[in-house]
Short mmCIF file of C-alpha atoms in Angstrom, two decimals:
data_model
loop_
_atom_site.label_atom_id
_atom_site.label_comp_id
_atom_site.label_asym_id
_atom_site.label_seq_id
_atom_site.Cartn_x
_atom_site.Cartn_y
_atom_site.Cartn_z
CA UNK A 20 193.45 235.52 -17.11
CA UNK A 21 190.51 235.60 -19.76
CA UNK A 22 187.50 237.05 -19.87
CA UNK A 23 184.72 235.87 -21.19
CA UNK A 24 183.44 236.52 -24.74
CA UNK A 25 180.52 238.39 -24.05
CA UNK A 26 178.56 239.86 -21.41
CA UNK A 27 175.33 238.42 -21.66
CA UNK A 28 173.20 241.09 -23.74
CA UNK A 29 169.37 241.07 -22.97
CA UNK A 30 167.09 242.59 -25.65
CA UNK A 31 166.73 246.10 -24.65
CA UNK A 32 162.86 246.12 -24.31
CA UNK A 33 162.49 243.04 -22.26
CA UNK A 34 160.33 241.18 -21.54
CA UNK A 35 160.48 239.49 -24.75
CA UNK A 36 158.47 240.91 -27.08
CA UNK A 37 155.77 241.37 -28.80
CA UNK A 38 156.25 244.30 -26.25
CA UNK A 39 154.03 243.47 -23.45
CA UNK A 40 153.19 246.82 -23.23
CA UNK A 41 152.04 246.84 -26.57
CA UNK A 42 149.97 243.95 -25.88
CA UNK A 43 148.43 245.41 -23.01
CA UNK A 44 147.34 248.67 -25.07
CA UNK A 45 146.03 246.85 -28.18
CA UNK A 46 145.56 243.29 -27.16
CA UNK A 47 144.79 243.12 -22.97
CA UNK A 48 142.41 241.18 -22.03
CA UNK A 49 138.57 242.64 -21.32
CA UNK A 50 140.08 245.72 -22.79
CA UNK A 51 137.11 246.78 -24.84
CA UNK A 52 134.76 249.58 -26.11
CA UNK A 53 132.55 251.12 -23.16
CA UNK A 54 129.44 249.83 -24.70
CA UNK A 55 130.78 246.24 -24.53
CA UNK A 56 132.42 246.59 -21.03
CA UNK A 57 129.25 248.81 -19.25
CA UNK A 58 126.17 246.30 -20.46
CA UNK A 59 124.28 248.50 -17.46
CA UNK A 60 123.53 250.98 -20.60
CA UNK A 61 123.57 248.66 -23.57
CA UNK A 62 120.61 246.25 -21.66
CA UNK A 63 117.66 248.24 -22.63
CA UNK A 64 114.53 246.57 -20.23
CA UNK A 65 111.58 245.26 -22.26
CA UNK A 66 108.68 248.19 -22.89
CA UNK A 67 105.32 247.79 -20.96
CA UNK A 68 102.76 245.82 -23.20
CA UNK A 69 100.39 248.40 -24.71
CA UNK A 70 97.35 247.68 -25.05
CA UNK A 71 97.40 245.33 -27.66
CA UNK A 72 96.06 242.35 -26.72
CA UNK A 73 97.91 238.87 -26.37
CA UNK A 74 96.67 235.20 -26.59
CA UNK A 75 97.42 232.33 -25.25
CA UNK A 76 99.72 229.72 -27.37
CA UNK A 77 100.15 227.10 -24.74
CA UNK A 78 98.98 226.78 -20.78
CA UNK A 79 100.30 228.98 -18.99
CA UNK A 80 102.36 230.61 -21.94
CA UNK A 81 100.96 233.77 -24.31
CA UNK A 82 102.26 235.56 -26.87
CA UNK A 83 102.30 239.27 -26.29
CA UNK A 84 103.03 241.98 -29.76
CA UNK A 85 104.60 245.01 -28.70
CA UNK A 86 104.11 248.31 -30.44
CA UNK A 87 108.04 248.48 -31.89
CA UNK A 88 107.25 245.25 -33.61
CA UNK A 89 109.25 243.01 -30.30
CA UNK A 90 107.70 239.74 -29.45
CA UNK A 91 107.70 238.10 -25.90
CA UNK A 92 106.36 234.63 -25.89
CA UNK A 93 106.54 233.25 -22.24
CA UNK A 94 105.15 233.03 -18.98
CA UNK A 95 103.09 235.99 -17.10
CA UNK A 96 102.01 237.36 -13.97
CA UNK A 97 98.72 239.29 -14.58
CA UNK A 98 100.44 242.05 -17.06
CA UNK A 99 103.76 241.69 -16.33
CA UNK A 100 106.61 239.33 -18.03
CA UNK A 101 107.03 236.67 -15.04
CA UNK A 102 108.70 233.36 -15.40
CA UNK A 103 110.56 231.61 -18.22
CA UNK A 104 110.36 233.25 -21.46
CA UNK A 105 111.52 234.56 -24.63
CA UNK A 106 112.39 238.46 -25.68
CA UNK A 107 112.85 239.33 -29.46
CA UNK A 108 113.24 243.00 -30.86
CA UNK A 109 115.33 244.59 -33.49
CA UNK A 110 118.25 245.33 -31.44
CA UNK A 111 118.56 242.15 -29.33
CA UNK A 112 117.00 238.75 -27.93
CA UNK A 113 116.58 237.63 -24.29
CA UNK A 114 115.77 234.07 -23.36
CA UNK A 115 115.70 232.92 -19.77
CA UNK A 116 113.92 234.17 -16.97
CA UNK A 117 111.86 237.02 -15.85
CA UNK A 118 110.36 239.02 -12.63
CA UNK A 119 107.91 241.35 -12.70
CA UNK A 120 108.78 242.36 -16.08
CA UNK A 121 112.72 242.50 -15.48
CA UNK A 122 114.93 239.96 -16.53
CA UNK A 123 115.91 238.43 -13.15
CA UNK A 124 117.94 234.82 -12.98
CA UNK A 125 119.20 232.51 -16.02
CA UNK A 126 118.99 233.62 -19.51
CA UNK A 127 121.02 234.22 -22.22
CA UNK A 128 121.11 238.00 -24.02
CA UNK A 129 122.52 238.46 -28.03
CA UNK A 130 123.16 241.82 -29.15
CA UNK A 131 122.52 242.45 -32.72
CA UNK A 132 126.17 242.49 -33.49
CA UNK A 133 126.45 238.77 -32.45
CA UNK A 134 127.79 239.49 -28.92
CA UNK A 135 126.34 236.80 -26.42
CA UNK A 136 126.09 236.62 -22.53
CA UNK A 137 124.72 233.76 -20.77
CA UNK A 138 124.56 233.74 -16.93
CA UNK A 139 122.80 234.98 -14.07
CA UNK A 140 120.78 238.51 -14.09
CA UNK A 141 119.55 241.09 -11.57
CA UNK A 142 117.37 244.22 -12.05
CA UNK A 143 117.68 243.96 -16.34
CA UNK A 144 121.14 243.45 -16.13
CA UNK A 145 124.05 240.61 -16.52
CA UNK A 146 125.02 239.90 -12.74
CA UNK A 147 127.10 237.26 -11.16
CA UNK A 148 128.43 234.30 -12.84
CA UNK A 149 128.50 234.15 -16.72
CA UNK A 150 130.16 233.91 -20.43
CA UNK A 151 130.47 236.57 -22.89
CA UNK A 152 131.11 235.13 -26.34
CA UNK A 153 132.30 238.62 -28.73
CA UNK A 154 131.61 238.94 -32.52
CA UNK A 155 135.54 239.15 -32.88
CA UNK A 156 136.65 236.17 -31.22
CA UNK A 157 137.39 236.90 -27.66
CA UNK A 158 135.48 235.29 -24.97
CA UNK A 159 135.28 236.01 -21.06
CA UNK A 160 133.78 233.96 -18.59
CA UNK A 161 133.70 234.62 -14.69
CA UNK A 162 132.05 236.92 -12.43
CA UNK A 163 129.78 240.37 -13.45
CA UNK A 164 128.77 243.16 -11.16
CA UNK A 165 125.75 245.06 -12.94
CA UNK A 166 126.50 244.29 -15.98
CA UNK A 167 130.47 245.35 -15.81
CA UNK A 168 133.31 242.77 -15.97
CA UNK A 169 134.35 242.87 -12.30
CA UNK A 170 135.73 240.10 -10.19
CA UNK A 171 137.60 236.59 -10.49
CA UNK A 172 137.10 235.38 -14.50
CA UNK A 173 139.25 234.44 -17.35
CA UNK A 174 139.60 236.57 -20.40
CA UNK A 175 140.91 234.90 -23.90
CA UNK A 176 141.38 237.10 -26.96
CA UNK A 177 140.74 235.81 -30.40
CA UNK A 178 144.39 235.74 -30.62
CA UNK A 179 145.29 233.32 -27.91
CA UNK A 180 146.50 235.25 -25.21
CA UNK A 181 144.61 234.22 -21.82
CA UNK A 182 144.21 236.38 -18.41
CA UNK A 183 143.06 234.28 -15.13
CA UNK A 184 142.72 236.69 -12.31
CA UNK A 185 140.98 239.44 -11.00
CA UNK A 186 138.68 242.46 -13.33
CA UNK A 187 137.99 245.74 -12.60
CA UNK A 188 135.74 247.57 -14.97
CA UNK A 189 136.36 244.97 -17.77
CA UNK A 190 140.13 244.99 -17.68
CA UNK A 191 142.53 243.23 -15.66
CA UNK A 192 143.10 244.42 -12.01
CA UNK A 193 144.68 242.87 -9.37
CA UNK A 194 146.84 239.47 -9.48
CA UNK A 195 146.83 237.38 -12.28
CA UNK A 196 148.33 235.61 -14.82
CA UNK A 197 148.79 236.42 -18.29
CA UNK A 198 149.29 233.14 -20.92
CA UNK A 199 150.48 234.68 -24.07
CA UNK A 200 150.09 233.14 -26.87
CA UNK A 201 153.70 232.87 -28.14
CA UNK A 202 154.93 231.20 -24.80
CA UNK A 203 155.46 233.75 -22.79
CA UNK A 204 154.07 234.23 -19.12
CA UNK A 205 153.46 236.62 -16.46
CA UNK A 206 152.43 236.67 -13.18
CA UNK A 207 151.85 239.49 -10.55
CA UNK A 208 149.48 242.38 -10.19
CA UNK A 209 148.07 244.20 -13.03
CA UNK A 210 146.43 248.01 -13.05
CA UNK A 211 143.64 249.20 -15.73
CA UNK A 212 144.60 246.35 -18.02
CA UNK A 213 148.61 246.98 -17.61
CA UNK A 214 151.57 244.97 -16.22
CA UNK A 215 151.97 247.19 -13.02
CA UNK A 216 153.44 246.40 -9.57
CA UNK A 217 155.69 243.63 -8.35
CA UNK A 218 155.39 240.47 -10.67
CA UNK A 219 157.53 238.30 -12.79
CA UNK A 220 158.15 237.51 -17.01
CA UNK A 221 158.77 234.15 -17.79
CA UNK A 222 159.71 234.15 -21.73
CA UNK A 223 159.63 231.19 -24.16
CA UNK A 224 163.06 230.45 -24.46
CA UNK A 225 163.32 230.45 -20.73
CA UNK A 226 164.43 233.69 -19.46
CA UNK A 227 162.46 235.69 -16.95
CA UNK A 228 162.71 238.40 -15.02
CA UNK A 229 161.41 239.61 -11.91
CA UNK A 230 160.88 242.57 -9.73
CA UNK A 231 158.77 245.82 -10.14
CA UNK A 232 156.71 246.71 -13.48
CA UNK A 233 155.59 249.95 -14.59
CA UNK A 234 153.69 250.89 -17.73
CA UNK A 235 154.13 247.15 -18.92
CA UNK A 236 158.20 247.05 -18.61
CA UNK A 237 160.48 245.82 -15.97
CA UNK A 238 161.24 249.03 -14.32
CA UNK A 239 163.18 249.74 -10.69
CA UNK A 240 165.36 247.35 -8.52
CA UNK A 241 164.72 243.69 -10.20
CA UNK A 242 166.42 240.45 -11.30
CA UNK A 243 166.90 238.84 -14.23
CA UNK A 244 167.81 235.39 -15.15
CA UNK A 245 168.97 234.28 -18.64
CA UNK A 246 168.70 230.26 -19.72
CA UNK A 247 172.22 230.31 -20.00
CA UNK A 248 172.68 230.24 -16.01
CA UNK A 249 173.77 234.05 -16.23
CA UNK A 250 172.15 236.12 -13.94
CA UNK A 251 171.99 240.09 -13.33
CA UNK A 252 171.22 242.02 -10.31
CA UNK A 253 170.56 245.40 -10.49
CA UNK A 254 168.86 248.94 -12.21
CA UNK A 255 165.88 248.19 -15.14
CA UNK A 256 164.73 250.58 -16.98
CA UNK A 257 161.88 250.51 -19.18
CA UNK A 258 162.61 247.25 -19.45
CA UNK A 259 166.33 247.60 -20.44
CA UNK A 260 169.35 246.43 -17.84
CA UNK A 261 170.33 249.63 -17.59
CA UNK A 262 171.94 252.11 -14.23
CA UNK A 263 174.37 249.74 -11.61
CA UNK A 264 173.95 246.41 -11.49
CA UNK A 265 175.97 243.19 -11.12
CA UNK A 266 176.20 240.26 -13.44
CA UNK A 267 176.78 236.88 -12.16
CA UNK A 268 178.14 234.82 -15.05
CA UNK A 269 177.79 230.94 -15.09
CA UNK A 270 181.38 230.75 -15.48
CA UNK A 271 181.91 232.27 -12.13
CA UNK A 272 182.87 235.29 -12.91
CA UNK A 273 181.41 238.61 -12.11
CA UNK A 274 181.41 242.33 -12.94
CA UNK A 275 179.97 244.97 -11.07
CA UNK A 276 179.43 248.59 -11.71
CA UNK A 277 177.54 250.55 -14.78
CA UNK A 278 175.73 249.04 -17.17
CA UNK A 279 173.73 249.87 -20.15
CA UNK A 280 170.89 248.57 -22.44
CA UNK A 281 172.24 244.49 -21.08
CA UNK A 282 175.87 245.52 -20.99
CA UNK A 283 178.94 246.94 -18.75
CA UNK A 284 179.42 250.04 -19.65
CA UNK A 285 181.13 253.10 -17.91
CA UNK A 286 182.99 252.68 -14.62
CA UNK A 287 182.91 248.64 -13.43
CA UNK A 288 185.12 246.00 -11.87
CA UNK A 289 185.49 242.46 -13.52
CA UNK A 290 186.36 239.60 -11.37
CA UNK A 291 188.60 236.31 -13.00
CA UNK A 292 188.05 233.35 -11.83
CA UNK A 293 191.94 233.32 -10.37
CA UNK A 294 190.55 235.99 -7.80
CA UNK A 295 192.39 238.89 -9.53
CA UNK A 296 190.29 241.92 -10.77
CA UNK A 297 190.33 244.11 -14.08
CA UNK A 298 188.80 247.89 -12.78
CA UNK A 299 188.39 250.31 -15.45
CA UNK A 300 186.27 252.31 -18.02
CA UNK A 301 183.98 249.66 -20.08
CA UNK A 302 183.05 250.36 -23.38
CA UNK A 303 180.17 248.04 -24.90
CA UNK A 304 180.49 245.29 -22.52
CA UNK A 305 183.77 243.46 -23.24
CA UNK A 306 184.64 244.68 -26.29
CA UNK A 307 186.95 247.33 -25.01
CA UNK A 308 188.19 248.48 -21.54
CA UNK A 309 191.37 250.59 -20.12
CA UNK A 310 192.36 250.58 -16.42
CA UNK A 311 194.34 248.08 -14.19
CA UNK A 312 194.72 244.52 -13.26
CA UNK A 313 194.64 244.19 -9.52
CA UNK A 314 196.37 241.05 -8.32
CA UNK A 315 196.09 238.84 -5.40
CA UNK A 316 198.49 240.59 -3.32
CA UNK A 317 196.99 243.58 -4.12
CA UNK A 318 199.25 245.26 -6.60
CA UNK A 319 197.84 247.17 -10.03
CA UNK A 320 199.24 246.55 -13.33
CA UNK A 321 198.04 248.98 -16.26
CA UNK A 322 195.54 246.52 -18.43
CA UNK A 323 193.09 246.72 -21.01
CA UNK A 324 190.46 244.63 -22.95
CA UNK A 325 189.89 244.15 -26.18
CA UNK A 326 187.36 241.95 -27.56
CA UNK A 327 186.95 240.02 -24.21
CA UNK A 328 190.80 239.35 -24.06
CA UNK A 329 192.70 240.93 -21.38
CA UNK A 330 196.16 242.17 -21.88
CA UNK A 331 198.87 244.17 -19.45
CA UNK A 332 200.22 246.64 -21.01
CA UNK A 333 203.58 246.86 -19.29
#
């Protein structure tokens, strides 16, 4: 009996790369410098008007000059900033609505660096539903929680990869999905902006594994499935097929035992389609192996393989 050609081989730092955990350090959605992701701080409220005086440009609108040089033209309550208006200073520009001289409701905030957020604000700060538009590209639109991404949203970076799911102090958290932008997909839970806890890789070219993650990789007791109809059962670590495991070949054939970095290697039994067996020492995958055929009626004959071809040697 013949074995097959190869033994499947996986890349060693699946799922296919770019290395999601690469991604995830550099790349991961909402992601981003504390003064983007905590707007609490970076929302400065509008200063009291001193006592220079404003006038009125339309009913029920006036024009108010602070001291810094900021303009508010809007609606008012007595001295304070209530209603629709708009907020210019140096640093940034509100439009939308105030109370009481906080912004409170709709509006729409810009940063001097060009970041936007439009949506719903509480107490000076974004809050509830909204869309951040970032100098760099990226975009995130979903829910806020005192001016921190946190909540249900969707997250695209400038260079198309997309996160729908859930946020926890602007980076992923939770379940999700993750829509790279070369093909690739996953889907499962995600910790502090990292593939972590049971999900599942779906790559491009149709492989996908699934099982636990840890630090971005496969890692612990999973399954993966190539396009080819092969299948393996077993060990990954960091992402590699790699401790005892089984491989399920489309041809029907099977070896169990060690395996390493996607291939039998060490101590492992290989299974012909005829129903005898080939137990031995493995050496990368097929290419070479010493031990014993083991027939149907259970004798052993001294065997090896080389180069996926197995020979007896007596």
């Amino acid at each position: 009996a013949a074995a097959p050609a190869k033994a499947e081989e996986k890349p060693a730092e699946k799922p296919p790369q770019p290395a999601p955990e690469r991604r995830l350090e550099e790349k991961a959605p909402g992601e981003r410098p504390a003064d983007r992701v905590n707007l609490a701080a970076a929302v400065p409220s509008a200063p009291k008007p001193d006592p220079i005086p404003g006038r009125e440009i339309a009913p029920g609108v006036r024009e108010l000059t602070f001291a810094d040089g900021s303009i508010y033209r809007g609606a008012m309550r007595g001295a304070s900033l209530h209603g629709r208006g708009e907020y210019v200073s140096k640093s940034f520009k509100y439009e939308g609505e105030f109370n009481e001289g906080l912004k409170q409701g709709e509006g729409t905030y810009v940063w001097e660096n060009g970041d936007r957020f439009q949506g719903r604000f509480t107490a000076d700060r974004p809050d509830g539903k909204g869309k951040y538009q970032f100098a760099n590209g990226d975009a995130y639109e979903g829910d806020v929680q005192a001016g921190v991404i946190n909540g249900r949203g969707s997250y695209t970076s400038r260079n198309g990869d997309v996160f729908e799911g859930s946020f926890l102090a602007g980076k992923p958290h939770g379940v999700g999905v993750y829509r790279f932008a070369s093909g690739d997909r996953y889907e499962g839970e995600m910790q502090g902006g990292t593939m972590q806890g049971k999900g599942r890789y779906v790559a491009k070219n149709g492989d996908r594994v699934e099982g636990p993650f840890a630090a971005g990789r496969p890692q612990g007791k999973g399954t993966y499935y190539f396009s080819n109809g092969d299948r393996y059962e077993g060990d990954i670590q960091a992402g590699a097929l790699t401790g005892q495991g089984a491989y399920f070949y489309s041809s029907g054939m099977k070896y169990e035992g060690e395996t390493r970095l996607g291939q039998p290697q060490g101590k492992g039994t290989f299974w012909f389609l005829d129903g005898t067996r080939f137990e031995g020492d493995f050496e990368n995958g097929l290419a070479r192996a010493k031990g014993e055929i083991v027939k149907q009626d259970g004798s052993k004959v001294p065997a090896e393989i080389v180069d996926g071809n197995a020979r007896l040697l007596n």
